[in-house]
Amino acid sequence: MSATALDPVGPVFGLVGSPNAGKTTLFNALTGLRARVGNYPGVTVERREARLELGGHDATLIDLPGTYGLEPISADEAVVGDVLEGRIEGAPQPQALIVVADACSLARTLPFIGESILLGRPVCVVLTMLDELAARGGSVDLERLGDALGVPVVGVVGHRGRGLGALRALLEAPSAWSAPAVPPPGDRRERTGWADSIAETVIVQAPTRHALTERIDRLVLHPLWGSLLFAIVMITFFQLIFSAAGPAMDWIDGAIVSLGEIARASLPAGWLADLVADGLIAGVGSVVIFLPQIVILFSLLYLLEDVGYMARAAFVIDRVMGRIGLEGRSFVALLSSYACAVPGIMATRTIPSPRDRLVTILVAPLMTCSARLPVYALLISAFVPRREVFGPIGLQGLVLLGLYVGGAAAALIMAAFLKRTLVPGDGLPFAMELPTYRWPTLRVWGTQVYESAWAFLRRAGTIILIASLVLWVLLTFPRVEAPAGMDEQAAASYALEQSVAGRLGHAIEPAIAPLGFDWKIGVGLVASLAAREILVATLAQIYAAEQTDEDDGGSSLREALRSDRRPDGRLVFDPPTVGALLVFFVFALQCTSTIAIIKRETNSWRWPAFAFTYLFVLAYVASFATHRLVGALV
């Protein structure tokens, strides 16, 4: 699967349809891939291509963003027209179209089906959600629908595999597909009448309203109770991240420490043992330890998305978005940034207003992505007491929630500021089709969580591994002899400070000293410009390198941070410094992937440079203020 073009093999099919109709679920079912799906509009914002095996020969299947028509109003909808018209260089132009329609809202999709038929290519229609249609007492005559449209019609339930055999058989010979003797009207108003007449003919029984969805929505969408429920969901969300992950994290922490001891015992003393134990195991292991929290984060996030709650959250928060000049679609994009800012920024393609889209891109890095979680989790678990505040609500979870809320609040405030100053303009009305509540299948939900957890481990095994190797070299060389008379602990610290990384840290220390940061944190901040979680790997290597042979090597990074002291005897990580470091990571843009995607989406280096600069200034000023405030309080 790729967003780039494959060499087209055999016939090229374009998968089109309205948002949240089940196109990507069908794409995954036909190709065996695992593209991201979700129970809300706007999950797919770019084209995906994959090869499709059909009865002994291959074909190409292109999944396109959802759209209600071929006249685009947003960047993602423009992709549909560009691909269908062959305007994207190197991308194959679909020779036949598979129009996906939600059976529960067929009447609304019929005008788009007519518009697709007018393109003059072979067209087939796939009706999805037939199980939900039946559960709601609805019925559609598929044979009569095919006769009325003049094109083949197949019913499927993609996530259960029903109807896929018939669809595959149909796709083997698109040249044999039937075509209407009389095409749909070209005039939009006449085409609407044509669609209405077909709907009256083929919809045997319209589905009833989803009673459970309506009952739940009376609470979820209520101005007061909906907001209160949203707060409860978020508090529970972050409590679970800490309370449920603790035992697994402790187990992994112990395993990594033991693995380092085994490496040292197995290898001859010297640079190779240091590289393996301090560089690889301590560096990569210090990030891998947060895998349980990553799994819990994505499990809860995908569950809320798949059941349809997140679309309601966008609806509830739209009132707030309207006051700052943005709309609910911006919130959906910002919501996607909680997993990673890259897909969140790409999701802004669904925003019709260019000005609103730019503002959303510029504030999306403030949303707390999963790369910040290892940094937050390390500092919170090391310095915030694990105690209950109110019933089962713990202090650590509340601090983590506060950091996430702080990032979101900062994004909204900055969006309001940008809308009133740099990028003024009126917003557009927000309309979102709220999906029916659906319980995801265990396979779909589990696959999404697995893919995200595996991506985290791949990142640890590639970017973090390479960064750990580079950092080990920079923290180890040049090797210097410690002055005579130093004990082993002092000699190790002296050698570390004389390394390339140590000298770099000391060089920038005057600039970060007002924030309470010493040279070790400075080295971590520089390294984290590549990716935020590298701060954790950097600190792990620094504190592992300072251990002496008398240490048993079994002290974890959290214990090392708690006990580290400055030359004057004060703790390095005192409350003002910990607070300032947490706040710095709330604001700072330390992610090369995010900078690259901003450049791609804005087609300029001007806006990524602006985003990096203003977020760095915010991070510095907010950290300075936090250090002073906490210092005055404790």
Coordinates of C-alpha atoms in Angstrom, one line a residue, residues 65-618:
P65 CA -11.3 10.2 -0.1
G66 CA -15.0 10.4 0.6
T67 CA -17.0 13.0 -1.3
Y68 CA -20.6 14.0 -1.9
G69 CA -20.0 15.1 -5.5
L70 CA -17.4 15.7 -8.1
E71 CA -17.3 19.5 -7.6
P72 CA -14.7 19.7 -4.8
I73 CA -15.0 22.1 -1.8
S74 CA -12.0 20.9 0.0
A75 CA -8.4 19.6 -0.7
D76 CA -9.3 16.0 -0.1
E77 CA -12.3 16.1 -2.4
A78 CA -10.1 17.7 -5.1
V79 CA -7.9 14.6 -5.0
V80 CA -10.9 12.6 -6.2
G81 CA -11.4 14.7 -9.3
D82 CA -7.6 14.9 -10.0
V83 CA -7.3 11.1 -9.9
L84 CA -10.4 10.5 -12.0
E85 CA -9.3 13.0 -14.6
G86 CA -5.7 11.7 -14.7
R87 CA -4.3 15.0 -13.5
I88 CA -1.8 13.5 -11.0
E89 CA 1.5 12.8 -12.7
G90 CA 2.5 9.1 -12.4
A91 CA -0.8 8.1 -10.9
P92 CA -2.9 5.6 -13.0
Q93 CA -6.3 6.9 -14.1
P94 CA -9.2 4.6 -13.1
Q95 CA -10.7 2.7 -16.0
A96 CA -13.7 1.6 -14.0
L97 CA -15.4 2.9 -10.9
I98 CA -16.7 1.1 -7.8
V99 CA -19.2 3.4 -6.2
V100 CA -19.7 2.5 -2.5
A101 CA -23.0 3.5 -0.9
D102 CA -24.3 3.1 2.6
A103 CA -27.5 1.1 2.3
C104 CA -29.0 3.0 5.2
S105 CA -28.6 6.3 3.4
L106 CA -29.0 5.2 -0.2
A107 CA -31.3 8.0 -1.3
R108 CA -28.6 10.6 -0.4
T109 CA -26.0 8.8 -2.5
L110 CA -28.0 8.2 -5.6
P111 CA -27.2 11.7 -7.1
F112 CA -23.5 10.9 -6.8
I113 CA -24.0 7.5 -8.4
G114 CA -25.6 9.3 -11.3
E115 CA -22.8 11.8 -11.5
S116 CA -20.3 8.9 -11.6
I117 CA -22.2 7.1 -14.4
L118 CA -22.0 10.3 -16.5
L119 CA -18.2 10.0 -16.6
G120 CA -18.8 7.4 -19.2
R121 CA -16.7 4.6 -17.7
P122 CA -17.9 1.2 -16.5
V123 CA -19.5 1.6 -13.1
C124 CA -20.7 -0.9 -10.5
V125 CA -22.4 0.0 -7.2
V126 CA -21.6 -1.7 -3.9
L127 CA -24.1 -1.4 -1.1
T128 CA -22.5 -1.6 2.3
M129 CA -24.0 -1.8 5.9
L130 CA -26.6 -4.3 4.8
D131 CA -26.5 -5.9 8.3
E132 CA -27.3 -2.5 9.9
L133 CA -30.0 -1.9 7.4
A134 CA -31.7 -5.2 8.3
A135 CA -31.3 -4.6 12.0
R136 CA -33.2 -1.3 11.6
G137 CA -36.0 -3.0 9.7
G138 CA -35.0 -1.6 6.3
S139 CA -34.9 -3.3 2.9
V140 CA -33.6 -2.5 -0.6
D141 CA -34.4 -4.4 -3.7
L142 CA -30.9 -4.9 -5.2
E143 CA -32.1 -6.4 -8.4
R144 CA -34.5 -3.6 -9.0
L145 CA -31.8 -1.1 -8.1
G146 CA -29.5 -2.6 -10.8
D147 CA -32.3 -2.4 -13.4
A148 CA -33.1 1.2 -12.5
L149 CA -29.5 2.3 -12.7
G150 CA -28.5 0.1 -15.6
V151 CA -25.3 -0.9 -13.9
P152 CA -24.3 -4.0 -11.7
V153 CA -25.2 -3.8 -8.0
V154 CA -23.6 -6.0 -5.3
G155 CA -24.4 -6.0 -1.6
V156 CA -21.6 -6.6 0.9
V157 CA -20.7 -6.5 4.6
G158 CA -17.0 -5.7 4.3
H159 CA -15.8 -6.4 7.9
R160 CA -17.6 -9.8 7.9
G161 CA -16.6 -10.8 4.3
R162 CA -20.2 -11.2 3.1
G163 CA -20.7 -10.6 -0.6
L164 CA -17.0 -10.3 -1.4
G165 CA -17.0 -13.5 -3.6
A166 CA -19.7 -12.0 -5.8
L167 CA -17.9 -8.7 -6.0
R168 CA -14.6 -10.4 -6.9
A169 CA -16.3 -12.3 -9.7
L170 CA -17.8 -9.1 -11.0
L171 CA -14.5 -7.3 -11.0
E172 CA -12.9 -9.9 -13.2
A173 CA -14.6 -8.5 -16.3
P174 CA -15.4 -4.8 -16.0
S175 CA -15.7 -4.5 -19.8
A176 CA -18.7 -6.8 -19.6
W177 CA -20.5 -4.5 -17.0
S178 CA -23.9 -3.3 -18.2
A179 CA -24.5 0.4 -18.9
P180 CA -27.7 2.4 -18.7
A181 CA -29.5 2.7 -22.0
V182 CA -30.4 6.3 -21.1
P183 CA -27.8 8.1 -18.9
P184 CA -28.8 10.1 -15.9
P185 CA -29.7 13.8 -16.5
G186 CA -26.7 16.1 -16.7
D187 CA -28.5 18.9 -15.0
R188 CA -28.1 18.7 -11.2
R189 CA -31.8 19.6 -10.4
E190 CA -33.1 17.0 -12.9
R191 CA -30.6 14.5 -11.6
T192 CA -32.0 15.0 -8.1
G193 CA -35.5 14.2 -9.4
W194 CA -34.1 11.1 -11.2
A195 CA -32.5 10.0 -7.9
D196 CA -35.7 10.5 -5.9
S197 CA -37.7 8.4 -8.4
I198 CA -35.2 5.6 -8.2
A199 CA -35.3 5.7 -4.4
E200 CA -39.0 5.5 -4.3
T201 CA -38.8 2.4 -6.6
V202 CA -36.0 0.4 -4.9
I203 CA -36.3 1.2 -1.2
V204 CA -38.8 -1.4 -0.1
Q205 CA -38.8 -0.4 3.5
A206 CA -36.9 2.6 4.8
P207 CA -34.8 1.9 7.9
T208 CA -36.2 3.1 11.1
R209 CA -34.2 5.5 13.2
H210 CA -31.5 3.9 15.3
A211 CA -33.3 4.0 18.6
L212 CA -30.1 3.3 20.7
T213 CA -28.2 6.0 18.9
E214 CA -30.9 8.5 19.5
R215 CA -31.2 7.6 23.2
I216 CA -27.4 7.9 23.7
D217 CA -27.2 11.1 21.7
R218 CA -29.8 12.8 24.0
L219 CA -27.1 12.6 26.7
V220 CA -23.9 12.9 24.6
L221 CA -25.1 15.9 22.6
H222 CA -26.7 17.7 25.6
P223 CA -24.9 21.1 26.1
L224 CA -24.4 20.4 29.9
W225 CA -24.4 16.6 30.3
G226 CA -22.5 16.1 27.0
S227 CA -19.7 18.4 28.2
L228 CA -19.7 16.7 31.6
L229 CA -19.6 13.2 30.0
F230 CA -16.7 14.4 27.8
A231 CA -14.8 15.5 30.9
I232 CA -15.5 12.1 32.6
V233 CA -14.3 10.2 29.5
M234 CA -11.1 12.1 29.4
I235 CA -10.3 11.7 33.1
T236 CA -11.0 8.0 32.9
F237 CA -8.9 7.8 29.7
F238 CA -5.8 9.3 31.4
Q239 CA -6.3 7.4 34.7
L240 CA -6.2 4.1 32.9
I241 CA -3.0 5.0 31.0
F242 CA -1.1 5.2 34.4
S243 CA -3.0 2.8 36.6
A244 CA -3.2 -0.1 34.1
A245 CA 0.2 0.3 32.6
G246 CA 2.2 0.4 35.8
P247 CA 2.8 -3.4 36.4
A248 CA 3.8 -4.1 32.8
M249 CA 6.1 -1.1 32.7
D250 CA 7.8 -2.2 35.9
W251 CA 8.3 -5.7 34.4
I252 CA 9.8 -4.3 31.2
D253 CA 12.0 -1.9 33.2
G254 CA 13.4 -4.8 35.2
A255 CA 13.9 -6.9 32.1
I256 CA 15.9 -4.1 30.4
V257 CA 18.1 -3.7 33.5
S258 CA 18.7 -7.4 33.6
L259 CA 19.5 -7.5 29.9
G260 CA 22.1 -4.8 30.4
E261 CA 23.7 -6.7 33.3
I262 CA 23.8 -9.9 31.1
A263 CA 25.4 -7.9 28.3
R264 CA 28.1 -6.5 30.6
A265 CA 28.7 -10.0 32.1
S266 CA 29.0 -11.6 28.7
L267 CA 31.2 -9.1 26.9
P268 CA 34.8 -8.2 27.7
A269 CA 35.0 -5.0 29.6
G270 CA 35.7 -2.0 27.3
W271 CA 34.0 0.0 24.6
L272 CA 32.0 -2.9 23.1
A273 CA 30.3 -3.7 26.5
D274 CA 29.7 0.0 27.0
L275 CA 28.2 0.4 23.5
V276 CA 25.8 -2.6 23.9
A277 CA 24.8 -1.9 27.5
D278 CA 24.8 1.9 27.7
G279 CA 24.2 2.8 24.0
L280 CA 21.8 0.1 22.7
I281 CA 20.1 -1.5 25.6
A282 CA 19.8 1.6 27.8
G283 CA 19.0 3.9 24.9
V284 CA 16.4 1.9 23.1
G285 CA 15.1 0.1 26.2
S286 CA 14.3 3.4 27.9
V287 CA 11.8 4.1 25.2
V288 CA 10.4 0.6 24.8
I289 CA 9.5 0.6 28.4
F290 CA 6.5 2.8 27.6
L291 CA 5.0 0.3 25.2
P292 CA 2.2 -0.6 27.7
Q293 CA 1.1 3.0 27.9
I294 CA 1.2 3.4 24.1
V295 CA -1.0 0.3 23.7
I296 CA -3.5 1.6 26.3
L297 CA -3.5 5.1 24.6
F298 CA -4.3 3.7 21.2
S299 CA -6.7 1.1 22.5
L300 CA -8.9 3.7 24.1
L301 CA -8.5 6.2 21.3
Y302 CA -9.5 3.8 18.6
L303 CA -12.4 2.4 20.7
L304 CA -13.8 5.9 21.1
E305 CA -13.4 6.6 17.4
D306 CA -14.8 3.3 16.2
V307 CA -17.9 3.4 18.3
G308 CA -18.7 6.9 17.0
Y309 CA -18.1 8.9 20.1
M310 CA -15.3 11.1 18.7
A311 CA -17.6 12.5 16.0
R312 CA -20.0 13.6 18.8
A313 CA -17.1 15.1 20.7
A314 CA -16.4 17.2 17.5
F315 CA -20.0 18.3 17.5
V316 CA -20.0 19.3 21.2
I317 CA -16.7 21.2 20.9
D318 CA -17.9 23.0 17.7
R319 CA -19.5 25.6 20.0
V320 CA -16.0 26.4 21.4
M321 CA -14.4 26.3 17.9
G322 CA -17.0 28.7 16.6
R323 CA -16.0 31.3 19.2
I324 CA -12.4 31.3 18.1
G325 CA -13.3 31.4 14.4
L326 CA -12.7 27.8 13.4
E327 CA -15.2 25.0 12.8
G328 CA -15.8 21.4 13.9
R329 CA -13.7 20.0 11.0
S330 CA -10.7 21.7 12.5
F331 CA -11.4 19.8 15.7
V332 CA -11.5 16.5 13.9
A333 CA -8.0 17.3 12.4
L334 CA -6.7 18.3 15.8
L335 CA -8.2 15.2 17.4
S336 CA -6.2 13.1 14.9
S337 CA -3.1 14.8 16.0
Y338 CA -3.3 13.1 19.4
A339 CA -2.0 10.0 17.8
C340 CA 0.5 11.8 15.6
A341 CA 0.6 15.3 14.2
V342 CA 1.4 14.0 10.7
P343 CA -2.0 12.4 9.9
G344 CA -3.6 15.2 11.9
I345 CA -2.1 17.9 9.6
M346 CA -3.0 15.8 6.5
A347 CA -6.6 15.6 7.9
T348 CA -6.9 19.3 7.5
R349 CA -7.5 18.6 3.8
T350 CA -11.2 18.2 4.7
I351 CA -11.4 21.9 5.7
P352 CA -12.8 23.9 2.8
S353 CA -11.5 27.3 4.0
P354 CA -7.8 27.8 3.1
R355 CA -7.3 30.2 6.0
D356 CA -8.9 27.9 8.5
R357 CA -6.9 25.0 7.1
L358 CA -3.6 27.0 7.5
V359 CA -4.4 28.0 11.1
T360 CA -5.3 24.4 12.0
I361 CA -2.0 23.2 10.5
L362 CA 0.0 25.8 12.5
V363 CA -1.6 24.8 15.9
A364 CA -1.8 21.1 15.3
P365 CA 1.7 20.5 16.8
L366 CA 0.4 21.7 20.1
M367 CA -1.9 18.7 20.4
T368 CA -0.2 16.1 22.6
C369 CA 1.0 13.4 20.2
S370 CA 2.1 9.9 21.3
A371 CA 5.8 10.9 21.0
R372 CA 5.4 13.2 24.0
L373 CA 3.9 10.4 26.1
P374 CA 7.3 8.7 27.0
V375 CA 8.7 12.0 28.2
Y376 CA 5.6 12.8 30.3
A377 CA 5.4 9.3 31.6
L378 CA 9.0 9.2 32.7
L379 CA 8.9 12.5 34.5
I380 CA 5.5 11.9 36.1
S381 CA 6.3 8.4 37.2
A382 CA 9.7 9.6 38.6
F383 CA 8.5 12.7 40.4
V384 CA 4.8 12.8 41.0
P385 CA 3.7 10.6 43.9
R386 CA 1.4 7.7 43.1
R387 CA -1.4 8.6 45.4
E388 CA -5.2 8.8 45.1
V389 CA -6.7 12.3 45.1
F390 CA -10.4 11.5 45.0
G391 CA -11.7 7.9 45.1
P392 CA -9.9 5.9 42.4
I393 CA -8.7 9.1 40.7
G394 CA -4.9 9.3 41.0
L395 CA -2.6 12.3 41.0
Q396 CA -0.3 11.0 38.3
G397 CA -3.3 10.6 35.9
L398 CA -4.5 14.1 36.7
V399 CA -1.1 15.6 36.0
L400 CA -1.0 13.8 32.6
L401 CA -4.5 15.0 31.9
G402 CA -3.5 18.5 32.7
L403 CA -0.6 18.4 30.2
Y404 CA -3.0 17.2 27.5
V405 CA -5.6 19.8 28.4
G406 CA -2.8 22.4 28.5
G407 CA -1.7 21.5 24.9
A408 CA -5.3 21.6 23.6
A409 CA -6.0 24.9 25.4
A410 CA -2.8 26.4 24.0
A411 CA -3.8 25.3 20.5
L412 CA -7.2 26.9 20.8
I413 CA -5.8 30.2 22.2
M414 CA -3.2 30.4 19.4
A415 CA -5.8 29.6 16.8
A416 CA -7.9 32.5 18.1
F417 CA -4.9 34.7 18.0
L418 CA -3.9 33.8 14.5
K419 CA -7.4 34.1 13.2
R420 CA -7.6 37.7 14.6
T421 CA -4.1 38.8 13.5
L422 CA -2.1 36.9 10.9
V423 CA -4.7 34.9 9.1
P424 CA -8.1 36.7 9.5
G425 CA -11.2 35.5 7.7
D426 CA -14.7 34.2 8.3
G427 CA -15.3 30.5 8.9
L428 CA -17.7 28.3 7.0
P429 CA -20.7 26.6 8.5
F430 CA -19.9 23.2 9.9
A431 CA -22.0 20.2 9.0
M432 CA -21.1 16.6 9.9
E433 CA -23.1 13.5 9.4
L434 CA -23.1 11.8 12.8
P435 CA -22.5 8.1 12.3
T436 CA -24.6 5.4 14.0
Y437 CA -23.0 4.0 17.1
R438 CA -21.3 0.8 16.0
W439 CA -19.3 -1.7 18.1
P440 CA -16.1 -2.5 16.2
T441 CA -15.2 -6.1 15.6
L442 CA -12.4 -7.4 17.8
R443 CA -10.3 -8.1 14.7
V444 CA -10.6 -4.6 13.3
W445 CA -10.0 -2.9 16.6
G446 CA -7.1 -5.3 17.5
T447 CA -5.5 -4.8 14.1
Q448 CA -5.5 -1.0 14.5
V449 CA -3.9 -1.2 18.0
Y450 CA -1.4 -3.8 16.8
E451 CA -0.4 -1.6 13.9
S452 CA 0.2 1.5 16.1
A453 CA 2.1 -0.5 18.7
W454 CA 4.2 -2.1 16.0
A455 CA 4.9 1.3 14.5
F456 CA 6.1 2.5 17.9
L457 CA 8.5 -0.5 18.2
R458 CA 9.7 0.0 14.6
R459 CA 10.4 3.6 15.5
A460 CA 12.4 2.4 18.5
G461 CA 14.2 -0.1 16.4
T462 CA 15.2 2.5 13.7
I463 CA 15.1 6.2 14.6
I464 CA 15.8 5.6 18.3
L465 CA 18.4 2.9 17.6
I466 CA 20.3 5.1 15.2
A467 CA 20.0 8.1 17.5
S468 CA 21.3 6.0 20.4
L469 CA 24.3 4.9 18.4
V470 CA 25.2 8.4 17.4
L471 CA 24.6 9.7 20.9
W472 CA 26.8 7.0 22.4
V473 CA 29.7 8.0 20.1
L474 CA 29.1 11.7 21.0
L475 CA 28.9 10.9 24.7
T476 CA 32.0 8.6 24.6
F477 CA 34.6 10.4 22.4
P478 CA 37.1 11.9 22.7
R479 CA 38.2 9.7 25.6
V480 CA 40.1 11.7 28.2
E481 CA 41.9 10.7 31.3
A482 CA 40.4 12.0 34.5
P483 CA 42.7 14.1 36.8
A484 CA 44.5 12.0 39.4
G485 CA 42.8 11.6 42.8
M486 CA 39.2 11.5 41.4
D487 CA 37.1 8.6 42.6
E488 CA 35.5 6.4 40.0
Q489 CA 32.1 8.2 40.0
A490 CA 33.7 11.6 39.6
A491 CA 36.0 10.3 36.9
A492 CA 33.1 8.9 34.9
S493 CA 31.3 12.3 35.1
Y494 CA 34.4 14.1 34.1
A495 CA 34.9 11.9 31.0
L496 CA 31.2 12.5 30.1
E497 CA 31.5 16.2 30.4
Q498 CA 34.6 16.3 28.2
S499 CA 32.9 14.3 25.4
V500 CA 31.6 16.1 22.2
A501 CA 28.0 15.9 23.6
G502 CA 29.1 17.1 27.0
R503 CA 30.9 20.1 25.6
L504 CA 27.8 20.9 23.4
G505 CA 25.6 20.7 26.5
H506 CA 27.9 23.0 28.4
A507 CA 28.0 25.4 25.5
I508 CA 24.2 25.9 25.5
E509 CA 23.9 25.7 29.3
P510 CA 23.9 29.5 29.8
A511 CA 20.9 29.8 27.5
I512 CA 18.8 27.2 29.3
A513 CA 20.0 27.8 32.9
P514 CA 17.1 30.3 33.5
L515 CA 14.7 27.4 32.9
G516 CA 16.6 25.3 35.5
F517 CA 18.1 22.9 32.9
D518 CA 21.6 21.7 33.2
W519 CA 24.0 20.6 30.4
K520 CA 22.6 17.0 30.5
I521 CA 19.1 18.2 29.8
G522 CA 20.5 20.5 27.2
V523 CA 22.0 17.5 25.3
G524 CA 18.6 15.8 25.5
L525 CA 16.8 18.9 24.1
V526 CA 19.2 19.1 21.2
A527 CA 18.8 15.4 20.5
S528 CA 15.0 15.5 20.8
L529 CA 14.9 17.9 17.8
A530 CA 14.8 14.8 15.7
A531 CA 12.0 13.2 17.7
R532 CA 10.7 14.1 21.2
E533 CA 11.1 10.6 22.8
I534 CA 14.9 10.7 22.1
L535 CA 15.1 12.9 25.2
V536 CA 14.4 9.8 27.2
A537 CA 17.0 7.7 25.3
T538 CA 19.6 10.5 25.8
L539 CA 19.1 10.7 29.5
A540 CA 19.2 6.9 29.8
Q541 CA 22.6 6.9 28.1
I542 CA 24.0 9.7 30.1
Y543 CA 23.0 8.2 33.4
A544 CA 24.1 4.7 32.4
A545 CA 27.5 6.1 31.4
E546 CA 27.9 7.7 34.8
Q547 CA 27.4 4.4 36.6
T548 CA 30.5 2.9 38.1
D549 CA 31.4 -0.8 38.6
E550 CA 30.4 -0.4 42.2
D551 CA 26.9 0.3 41.1
D552 CA 25.0 -2.8 40.5
G553 CA 23.8 -1.5 37.2
G554 CA 20.3 -2.2 38.4
S555 CA 19.2 1.3 39.1
S556 CA 16.5 2.4 36.7
L557 CA 16.5 5.7 34.9
R558 CA 13.7 7.0 37.2
E559 CA 15.9 6.3 40.2
A560 CA 18.9 7.9 38.6
L561 CA 17.0 11.1 37.8
R562 CA 15.6 11.3 41.4
S563 CA 19.1 11.1 42.9
D564 CA 21.2 13.2 40.5
R565 CA 22.7 16.4 42.1
R566 CA 24.4 19.5 40.8
P567 CA 28.0 20.3 41.9
D568 CA 26.6 22.5 44.7
G569 CA 24.6 19.6 46.1
R570 CA 21.1 20.7 44.9
L571 CA 18.9 18.2 43.1
V572 CA 19.1 18.5 39.3
F573 CA 15.5 17.5 38.9
D574 CA 13.8 19.6 41.6
P575 CA 10.1 20.5 41.3
P576 CA 10.7 23.8 39.4
T577 CA 12.9 22.1 36.8
V578 CA 10.6 19.1 36.4
G579 CA 7.6 21.5 35.9
A580 CA 9.6 23.7 33.4
L581 CA 10.7 20.6 31.4
L582 CA 7.2 19.2 31.2
V583 CA 5.9 22.6 30.0
F584 CA 8.7 22.9 27.5
F585 CA 7.5 19.7 25.8
V586 CA 3.9 20.9 25.8
F587 CA 4.9 23.7 23.4
A588 CA 8.1 22.9 21.5
L589 CA 8.0 21.6 18.0
Q590 CA 10.6 18.8 18.2
C591 CA 9.7 16.6 15.3
T592 CA 11.3 16.7 11.8
S593 CA 8.4 14.6 10.4
T594 CA 5.9 17.3 11.5
I595 CA 8.1 20.1 10.0
A596 CA 8.3 18.1 6.7
I597 CA 4.6 17.5 6.5
I598 CA 3.8 21.2 7.2
K599 CA 6.2 22.1 4.3
R600 CA 4.4 19.6 2.0
E601 CA 0.9 20.7 2.9
T602 CA 1.7 24.5 2.6
N603 CA 4.1 24.1 -0.3
S604 CA 6.5 26.5 1.3
W605 CA 9.3 26.6 3.9
R606 CA 7.8 29.8 5.2
W607 CA 5.1 28.3 7.4
P608 CA 7.2 25.4 9.0
A609 CA 9.8 28.0 9.8
F610 CA 7.2 30.2 11.4
A611 CA 5.7 27.3 13.3
F612 CA 9.0 26.1 14.7
T613 CA 10.0 29.7 15.8
Y614 CA 6.8 30.7 17.5
L615 CA 6.4 27.4 19.3
F616 CA 10.0 27.5 20.5
V617 CA 9.5 31.0 21.8
L618 CA 6.3 29.9 23.5

